[in-house]
Amino acid sequence: MTSLYKQAQSAIPATISLPSHWLKSYEEFVTKNANSITQIESTLRSLTYIIPGRFRESELASESLHTSTLLLSLYHTSLLRRHFPSSSPSSPQTRYITHFTTRSRLYSHSITLLQTVQYTELLCEMFFKRRGGDKARWRLVVVLELVKAICRTIMFWVTGQRPVVEGMGPERPKIPEAEPEALHMGEESVVDGVLVSDGGQSRVSEERMQEWPMPRTKTTLPVLPTSSGSSITDFLSSRVISPDDIKLPPHLVRKIATFQGQAAEVLYILRPVAYALALQRLQTAKGGTKADWRPWLLGLGMEVATREFGKKEIRDRRPAGGWRGCTGLEKEELKRRKWGLAWWGMRGAFYENVTR
């Protein structure tokens, strides 16, 4: 009995270490086959367009597959960015988000939780509605909107009262594909019945002959595109450096210094919570219908007020440039919020009474 106890006790640490070993092996597999993993994720997302209507409970199965694929893609992106930090894209949004995620764990956890909630909220709504009806569903909606508002508030505070930039988080790094085997083997030819290989020297020397070394600095200039390929304009445009490319990441989004601007941003963060609470109260009350205009007017009023206060704050901070004085990232965020204002034509009472 004692020997069995000792054997079991010695086997416990090895058993506990198995999950971490499997996780490490999986991470190595993902980093070595990054491009193949991306193709597999795209294929799985395509399946979600085929599954609905094929069998019973297909909507829940399709949404479960879609949500699982998004979460797995989020994990793969964070994993690849850890292993390939130098190959990450240099878009302004990626630089801005990466700057704060690397310097603040609170910001990193907040944006990860925000993305996770956004990916899973529809699946959770479907499950709660099936199990507990509309009452349980609207309770869940309010809780999820409250969690997202808390995450956005933390991001607003950590960045030094800068407007919340959401988007889809940091982009996945572009992993260069392995070179074809022929490039390493080189050219082969038959001389007097004997197969002769140059070890790849002819391909390399041909590429070097096309480059032009500058006489004084000895720096080689890249090969210009031919007429059959991309144009000279596209070639030169890809090498143009914009003002946003040389700005430090914190300078890509302005700080909101005025009380009016800060109040507008807080109002923008709390807008979905107020709209969800109004809808929950309307749906749970007797005689409440989706065609009631009160929640829709409340949400639209908060959206318009936020936009007008934000525009006034931009004019006061940048009287000379106004909209033109904003960075590219700020313009993208303002454009996204402008489209968010247009989406009110597909919500609530306006959809039930007009659009539909």
GROMACS .gro file of C-alpha atoms in nm:
model
  356
    1MET     CA    1   0.000   0.000   0.000
    2THR     CA    2   0.286   0.233   0.085
    3SER     CA    3   0.461   0.162  -0.244
    4LEU     CA    4   0.142   0.237  -0.441
    5TYR     CA    5   0.104   0.566  -0.253
    6LYS     CA    6   0.464   0.663  -0.334
    7GLN     CA    7   0.418   0.574  -0.700
    8ALA     CA    8   0.101   0.785  -0.719
    9GLN     CA    9   0.270   1.073  -0.541
   10SER     CA   10   0.566   1.067  -0.781
   11ALA     CA   11   0.335   1.055  -1.084
   12ILE     CA   12   0.133   1.363  -0.980
   13PRO     CA   13   0.394   1.629  -1.082
   14ALA     CA   14   0.442   1.465  -1.422
   15THR     CA   15   0.067   1.458  -1.479
   16ILE     CA   16   0.029   1.823  -1.380
   17SER     CA   17   0.310   1.927  -1.616
   18LEU     CA   18   0.145   1.759  -1.915
   19PRO     CA   19  -0.095   2.048  -2.003
   20SER     CA   20   0.186   2.303  -2.003
   21HIS     CA   21   0.397   2.071  -2.218
   22TRP     CA   22   0.112   2.028  -2.465
   23LEU     CA   23   0.055   2.405  -2.474
   24LYS     CA   24   0.422   2.467  -2.545
   25SER     CA   25   0.418   2.211  -2.825
   26TYR     CA   26   0.109   2.375  -2.973
   27GLU     CA   27   0.271   2.719  -2.960
   28GLU     CA   28   0.576   2.585  -3.143
   29PHE     CA   29   0.349   2.432  -3.406
   30VAL     CA   30   0.165   2.763  -3.458
   31THR     CA   31   0.484   2.968  -3.489
   32LYS     CA   32   0.634   2.725  -3.741
   33ASN     CA   33   0.317   2.704  -3.953
   34ALA     CA   34   0.179   3.055  -3.919
   35ASN     CA   35   0.067   3.093  -4.281
   36SER     CA   36  -0.106   2.755  -4.283
   37ILE     CA   37  -0.285   2.840  -3.957
   38THR     CA   38  -0.420   3.160  -4.113
   39GLN     CA   39  -0.559   2.965  -4.409
   40ILE     CA   40  -0.723   2.712  -4.177
   41GLU     CA   41  -0.889   2.992  -3.979
   42SER     CA   42  -1.022   3.144  -4.301
   43THR     CA   43  -1.164   2.806  -4.404
   44LEU     CA   44  -1.336   2.758  -4.069
   45ARG     CA   45  -1.492   3.103  -4.094
   46SER     CA   46  -1.620   3.016  -4.441
   47LEU     CA   47  -1.797   2.711  -4.299
   48THR     CA   48  -2.021   2.937  -4.090
   49TYR     CA   49  -2.189   3.054  -4.413
   50ILE     CA   50  -2.269   2.695  -4.514
   51ILE     CA   51  -2.392   2.540  -4.187
   52PRO     CA   52  -2.712   2.747  -4.122
   53GLY     CA   53  -3.026   2.560  -4.233
   54ARG     CA   54  -2.852   2.226  -4.278
   55PHE     CA   55  -2.980   2.060  -3.959
   56ARG     CA   56  -3.155   2.131  -3.630
   57GLU     CA   57  -2.991   2.383  -3.398
   58SER     CA   58  -2.773   2.488  -3.692
   59GLU     CA   59  -2.782   2.856  -3.593
   60LEU     CA   60  -2.634   2.785  -3.251
   61ALA     CA   61  -2.375   2.547  -3.398
   62SER     CA   62  -2.275   2.799  -3.666
   63GLU     CA   63  -2.239   3.081  -3.415
   64SER     CA   64  -2.042   2.854  -3.180
   65LEU     CA   65  -1.800   2.768  -3.459
   66HIS     CA   66  -1.768   3.134  -3.560
   67THR     CA   67  -1.704   3.246  -3.202
   68SER     CA   68  -1.452   2.969  -3.137
   69THR     CA   69  -1.265   3.060  -3.455
   70LEU     CA   70  -1.249   3.427  -3.356
   71LEU     CA   71  -1.120   3.346  -3.008
   72LEU     CA   72  -0.863   3.105  -3.148
   73SER     CA   73  -0.755   3.369  -3.400
   74LEU     CA   74  -0.718   3.623  -3.117
   75TYR     CA   75  -0.495   3.380  -2.926
   76HIS     CA   76  -0.288   3.304  -3.237
   77THR     CA   77  -0.240   3.676  -3.306
   78SER     CA   78  -0.111   3.744  -2.954
   79LEU     CA   79   0.114   3.439  -2.979
   80LEU     CA   80   0.264   3.540  -3.313
   81ARG     CA   81   0.317   3.898  -3.200
   82ARG     CA   82   0.518   3.768  -2.905
   83HIS     CA   83   0.739   3.551  -3.125
   84PHE     CA   84   0.772   3.789  -3.422
   85PRO     CA   85   0.772   4.144  -3.280
   86SER     CA   86   0.998   4.282  -3.553
   87SER     CA   87   0.774   4.162  -3.838
   88SER     CA   88   0.461   4.327  -3.703
   89PRO     CA   89   0.277   4.569  -3.934
   90SER     CA   90   0.352   4.936  -3.876
   91SER     CA   91   0.001   5.075  -3.923
   92PRO     CA   92  -0.080   5.371  -3.694
   93GLN     CA   93  -0.350   5.179  -3.507
   94THR     CA   94  -0.118   4.885  -3.440
   95ARG     CA   95   0.163   5.114  -3.324
   96TYR     CA   96  -0.070   5.305  -3.094
   97ILE     CA   97  -0.232   4.998  -2.933
   98THR     CA   98   0.098   4.810  -2.907
   99HIS     CA   99   0.258   5.107  -2.731
  100PHE     CA  100   0.005   5.099  -2.447
  101THR     CA  101  -0.032   4.720  -2.427
  102THR     CA  102   0.343   4.682  -2.376
  103ARG     CA  103   0.355   4.953  -2.110
  104SER     CA  104   0.038   4.882  -1.915
  105ARG     CA  105  -0.089   4.537  -1.823
  106LEU     CA  106  -0.418   4.694  -1.721
  107TYR     CA  107  -0.467   4.834  -2.073
  108SER     CA  108  -0.366   4.501  -2.226
  109HIS     CA  109  -0.613   4.304  -2.011
  110SER     CA  110  -0.888   4.559  -2.079
  111ILE     CA  111  -0.859   4.551  -2.458
  112THR     CA  112  -0.835   4.169  -2.455
  113LEU     CA  113  -1.146   4.141  -2.239
  114LEU     CA  114  -1.327   4.393  -2.460
  115GLN     CA  115  -1.248   4.193  -2.773
  116THR     CA  116  -1.348   3.867  -2.604
  117VAL     CA  117  -1.685   4.010  -2.500
  118GLN     CA  118  -1.746   4.148  -2.850
  119TYR     CA  119  -1.669   3.808  -3.003
  120THR     CA  120  -1.887   3.607  -2.764
  121GLU     CA  121  -2.182   3.836  -2.690
  122LEU     CA  122  -2.406   3.712  -2.971
  123LEU     CA  123  -2.352   3.346  -2.879
  124CYS     CA  124  -2.423   3.422  -2.513
  125GLU     CA  125  -2.743   3.608  -2.608
  126MET     CA  126  -2.866   3.313  -2.814
  127PHE     CA  127  -2.791   3.067  -2.532
  128PHE     CA  128  -2.954   3.277  -2.257
  129LYS     CA  129  -3.262   3.348  -2.468
  130ARG     CA  130  -3.306   2.975  -2.533
  131ARG     CA  131  -3.261   2.886  -2.166
  132GLY     CA  132  -3.426   3.173  -1.980
  133GLY     CA  133  -3.629   3.371  -2.233
  134ASP     CA  134  -3.619   3.742  -2.309
  135LYS     CA  135  -3.588   3.845  -1.946
  136ALA     CA  136  -3.262   3.652  -1.896
  137ARG     CA  137  -3.136   3.770  -2.233
  138TRP     CA  138  -3.182   4.140  -2.154
  139ARG     CA  139  -3.016   4.098  -1.815
  140LEU     CA  140  -2.717   3.949  -1.993
  141VAL     CA  141  -2.713   4.231  -2.250
  142VAL     CA  142  -2.700   4.494  -1.975
  143VAL     CA  143  -2.418   4.309  -1.795
  144LEU     CA  144  -2.215   4.275  -2.115
  145GLU     CA  145  -2.258   4.641  -2.206
  146LEU     CA  146  -2.155   4.737  -1.853
  147VAL     CA  147  -1.840   4.523  -1.880
  148LYS     CA  148  -1.752   4.683  -2.214
  149ALA     CA  149  -1.810   5.031  -2.069
  150ILE     CA  150  -1.574   4.952  -1.779
  151CYS     CA  151  -1.306   4.830  -2.023
  152ARG     CA  152  -1.339   5.145  -2.235
  153THR     CA  153  -1.323   5.365  -1.925
  154ILE     CA  154  -1.001   5.195  -1.815
  155MET     CA  155  -0.854   5.243  -2.162
  156PHE     CA  156  -0.958   5.610  -2.156
  157TRP     CA  157  -0.793   5.658  -1.817
  158VAL     CA  158  -0.470   5.464  -1.888
  159THR     CA  159  -0.401   5.650  -2.213
  160GLY     CA  160  -0.416   5.986  -2.037
  161GLN     CA  161  -0.771   6.093  -2.133
  162ARG     CA  162  -0.733   6.014  -2.501
  163PRO     CA  163  -1.032   5.905  -2.714
  164VAL     CA  164  -1.085   5.530  -2.708
  165VAL     CA  165  -0.950   5.366  -3.023
  166GLU     CA  166  -1.105   5.025  -3.068
  167GLY     CA  167  -1.095   4.880  -3.417
  168MET     CA  168  -0.996   4.513  -3.405
  169GLY     CA  169  -0.687   4.537  -3.190
  170PRO     CA  170  -0.329   4.482  -3.306
  171GLU     CA  171  -0.292   4.324  -3.648
  172ARG     CA  172  -0.137   3.985  -3.700
  173PRO     CA  173   0.229   4.009  -3.807
  174LYS     CA  174   0.305   3.916  -4.164
  175ILE     CA  175   0.530   3.613  -4.151
  176PRO     CA  176   0.748   3.582  -4.462
  177GLU     CA  177   0.697   3.256  -4.642
  178ALA     CA  178   0.985   3.015  -4.677
  179GLU     CA  179   1.175   3.051  -4.999
  180PRO     CA  180   1.119   2.782  -5.261
  181GLU     CA  181   1.361   2.494  -5.252
  182ALA     CA  182   1.483   2.578  -5.599
  183LEU     CA  183   1.627   2.905  -5.476
  184HIS     CA  184   1.853   2.719  -5.233
  185MET     CA  185   1.947   2.438  -5.469
  186GLY     CA  186   2.042   2.671  -5.752
  187GLU     CA  187   2.047   2.614  -6.124
  188GLU     CA  188   2.131   2.274  -6.265
  189SER     CA  189   2.258   2.193  -6.610
  190VAL     CA  190   2.385   1.889  -6.799
  191VAL     CA  191   2.746   1.908  -6.924
  192ASP     CA  192   2.884   1.608  -7.113
  193GLY     CA  193   2.613   1.390  -6.967
  194VAL     CA  194   2.692   1.500  -6.609
  195LEU     CA  195   2.443   1.696  -6.393
  196VAL     CA  196   2.615   2.013  -6.270
  197SER     CA  197   2.473   2.248  -6.006
  198ASP     CA  198   2.597   2.600  -5.940
  199GLY     CA  199   2.474   2.602  -5.578
  200GLY     CA  200   2.242   2.896  -5.637
  201GLN     CA  201   2.519   3.134  -5.739
  202SER     CA  202   2.367   3.217  -6.079
  203ARG     CA  203   2.033   3.325  -5.927
  204VAL     CA  204   2.204   3.540  -5.664
  205SER     CA  205   2.450   3.693  -5.908
  206GLU     CA  206   2.166   3.777  -6.148
  207GLU     CA  207   1.979   3.961  -5.875
  208ARG     CA  208   2.292   4.149  -5.771
  209MET     CA  209   2.364   4.253  -6.130
  210GLN     CA  210   2.024   4.420  -6.146
  211GLU     CA  211   2.103   4.635  -5.840
  212TRP     CA  212   2.298   4.958  -5.890
  213PRO     CA  213   2.570   5.043  -5.633
  214MET     CA  214   2.617   5.414  -5.561
  215PRO     CA  215   2.977   5.523  -5.632
  216ARG     CA  216   3.051   5.714  -5.311
  217THR     CA  217   2.852   5.534  -5.040
  218LYS     CA  218   2.848   5.192  -5.210
  219THR     CA  219   2.481   5.161  -5.116
  220THR     CA  220   2.284   4.947  -5.358
  221LEU     CA  221   1.956   5.078  -5.495
  222PRO     CA  222   1.666   4.833  -5.536
  223VAL     CA  223   1.550   4.714  -5.873
  224LEU     CA  224   1.279   4.935  -6.027
  225PRO     CA  225   0.961   4.762  -6.143
  226THR     CA  226   0.928   4.673  -6.507
  227SER     CA  227   0.650   4.795  -6.733
  228SER     CA  228   0.477   4.457  -6.712
  229GLY     CA  229   0.458   4.472  -6.332
  230SER     CA  230   0.359   4.749  -6.095
  231SER     CA  231   0.395   5.109  -6.208
  232ILE     CA  232   0.667   5.349  -6.100
  233THR     CA  233   0.407   5.558  -5.915
  234ASP     CA  234   0.300   5.263  -5.702
  235PHE     CA  235   0.663   5.177  -5.635
  236LEU     CA  236   0.747   5.528  -5.516
  237SER     CA  237   0.421   5.567  -5.321
  238SER     CA  238   0.499   5.257  -5.118
  239ARG     CA  239   0.820   5.424  -4.997
  240VAL     CA  240   0.672   5.763  -4.906
  241ILE     CA  241   0.689   5.846  -4.535
  242SER     CA  242   0.385   6.034  -4.403
  243PRO     CA  243   0.389   6.257  -4.092
  244ASP     CA  244   0.209   5.984  -3.896
  245ASP     CA  245   0.491   5.738  -3.969
  246ILE     CA  246   0.748   5.945  -3.780
  247LYS     CA  247   0.525   6.048  -3.489
  248LEU     CA  248   0.561   5.877  -3.155
  249PRO     CA  249   0.270   5.637  -3.084
  250PRO     CA  250   0.118   5.853  -2.802
  251HIS     CA  251   0.108   6.152  -3.038
  252LEU     CA  252  -0.113   5.970  -3.289
  253VAL     CA  253  -0.419   6.053  -3.075
  254ARG     CA  254  -0.466   6.386  -2.899
  255LYS     CA  255  -0.525   6.427  -2.526
  256ILE     CA  256  -0.864   6.562  -2.426
  257ALA     CA  257  -0.782   6.852  -2.196
  258THR     CA  258  -1.118   7.030  -2.170
  259PHE     CA  259  -1.394   6.921  -1.934
  260GLN     CA  260  -1.648   6.934  -2.217
  261GLY     CA  261  -1.441   6.697  -2.430
  262GLN     CA  262  -1.391   6.453  -2.142
  263ALA     CA  263  -1.762   6.460  -2.065
  264ALA     CA  264  -1.837   6.387  -2.432
  265GLU     CA  265  -1.607   6.083  -2.428
  266VAL     CA  266  -1.758   5.950  -2.105
  267LEU     CA  267  -2.105   6.003  -2.253
  268TYR     CA  268  -1.997   5.807  -2.561
  269ILE     CA  269  -1.874   5.521  -2.338
  270LEU     CA  270  -2.196   5.510  -2.132
  271ARG     CA  271  -2.430   5.544  -2.432
  272PRO     CA  272  -2.469   5.166  -2.498
  273VAL     CA  273  -2.538   5.099  -2.128
  274ALA     CA  274  -2.815   5.359  -2.114
  275TYR     CA  275  -2.970   5.228  -2.436
  276ALA     CA  276  -2.959   4.866  -2.310
  277LEU     CA  277  -3.116   4.963  -1.976
  278ALA     CA  278  -3.395   5.149  -2.154
  279LEU     CA  279  -3.462   4.851  -2.381
  280GLN     CA  280  -3.458   4.609  -2.087
  281ARG     CA  281  -3.707   4.817  -1.894
  282LEU     CA  282  -3.930   4.848  -2.200
  283GLN     CA  283  -3.922   4.476  -2.286
  284THR     CA  284  -3.990   4.359  -1.930
  285ALA     CA  285  -4.273   4.609  -1.872
  286LYS     CA  286  -4.630   4.517  -1.955
  287GLY     CA  287  -4.742   4.647  -2.291
  288GLY     CA  288  -4.386   4.728  -2.400
  289THR     CA  289  -4.315   4.682  -2.771
  290LYS     CA  290  -4.013   4.710  -2.996
  291ALA     CA  291  -4.185   4.995  -3.181
  292ASP     CA  292  -4.161   5.229  -2.881
  293TRP     CA  293  -3.957   5.537  -2.973
  294ARG     CA  294  -3.830   5.631  -2.626
  295PRO     CA  295  -3.519   5.408  -2.606
  296TRP     CA  296  -3.426   5.492  -2.964
  297LEU     CA  297  -3.457   5.866  -2.905
  298LEU     CA  298  -3.251   5.837  -2.585
  299GLY     CA  299  -2.969   5.652  -2.758
  300LEU     CA  300  -2.970   5.875  -3.066
  301GLY     CA  301  -2.978   6.189  -2.852
  302MET     CA  302  -2.670   6.074  -2.657
  303GLU     CA  303  -2.493   5.986  -2.983
  304VAL     CA  304  -2.563   6.327  -3.140
  305ALA     CA  305  -2.464   6.512  -2.822
  306THR     CA  306  -2.137   6.319  -2.805
  307ARG     CA  307  -2.058   6.399  -3.167
  308GLU     CA  308  -2.134   6.770  -3.135
  309PHE     CA  309  -1.932   6.809  -2.813
  310GLY     CA  310  -1.643   6.622  -2.974
  311LYS     CA  311  -1.648   6.844  -3.283
  312LYS     CA  312  -1.650   7.156  -3.066
  313GLU     CA  313  -1.355   7.022  -2.865
  314ILE     CA  314  -1.157   6.963  -3.186
  315ARG     CA  315  -1.234   7.317  -3.310
  316ASP     CA  316  -1.128   7.469  -2.978
  317ARG     CA  317  -0.805   7.269  -2.956
  318ARG     CA  318  -0.708   7.314  -3.321
  319PRO     CA  319  -0.867   7.638  -3.445
  320ALA     CA  320  -0.634   7.664  -3.745
  321GLY     CA  321  -0.672   7.313  -3.881
  322GLY     CA  322  -0.983   7.168  -3.722
  323TRP     CA  323  -1.063   6.838  -3.892
  324ARG     CA  324  -0.759   6.878  -4.120
  325GLY     CA  325  -0.531   6.906  -3.818
  326CYS     CA  326  -0.623   6.556  -3.694
  327THR     CA  327  -0.394   6.263  -3.749
  328GLY     CA  328  -0.486   5.974  -3.976
  329LEU     CA  329  -0.576   5.753  -3.681
  330GLU     CA  330  -0.806   6.019  -3.535
  331LYS     CA  331  -0.977   6.062  -3.871
  332GLU     CA  332  -1.036   5.686  -3.895
  333GLU     CA  333  -1.188   5.678  -3.547
  334LEU     CA  334  -1.410   5.979  -3.619
  335LYS     CA  335  -1.520   5.820  -3.946
  336ARG     CA  336  -1.602   5.494  -3.763
  337ARG     CA  337  -1.812   5.685  -3.510
  338LYS     CA  338  -1.986   5.869  -3.792
  339TRP     CA  339  -2.088   5.536  -3.944
  340GLY     CA  340  -2.203   5.430  -3.598
  341LEU     CA  341  -2.442   5.724  -3.606
  342ALA     CA  342  -2.579   5.604  -3.942
  343TRP     CA  343  -2.645   5.255  -3.799
  344TRP     CA  344  -2.925   5.399  -3.586
  345GLY     CA  345  -3.139   5.365  -3.897
  346MET     CA  346  -3.125   4.987  -3.845
  347ARG     CA  347  -3.205   4.982  -3.471
  348GLY     CA  348  -3.503   4.977  -3.241
  349ALA     CA  349  -3.815   5.172  -3.325
  350PHE     CA  350  -3.676   5.323  -3.644
  351TYR     CA  351  -3.621   4.976  -3.788
  352GLU     CA  352  -3.960   4.848  -3.671
  353ASN     CA  353  -4.156   5.151  -3.795
  354VAL     CA  354  -3.958   5.282  -4.094
  355THR     CA  355  -3.675   5.065  -4.229
  356ARG     CA  356  -3.857   4.736  -4.204
   0.00000   0.00000   0.00000
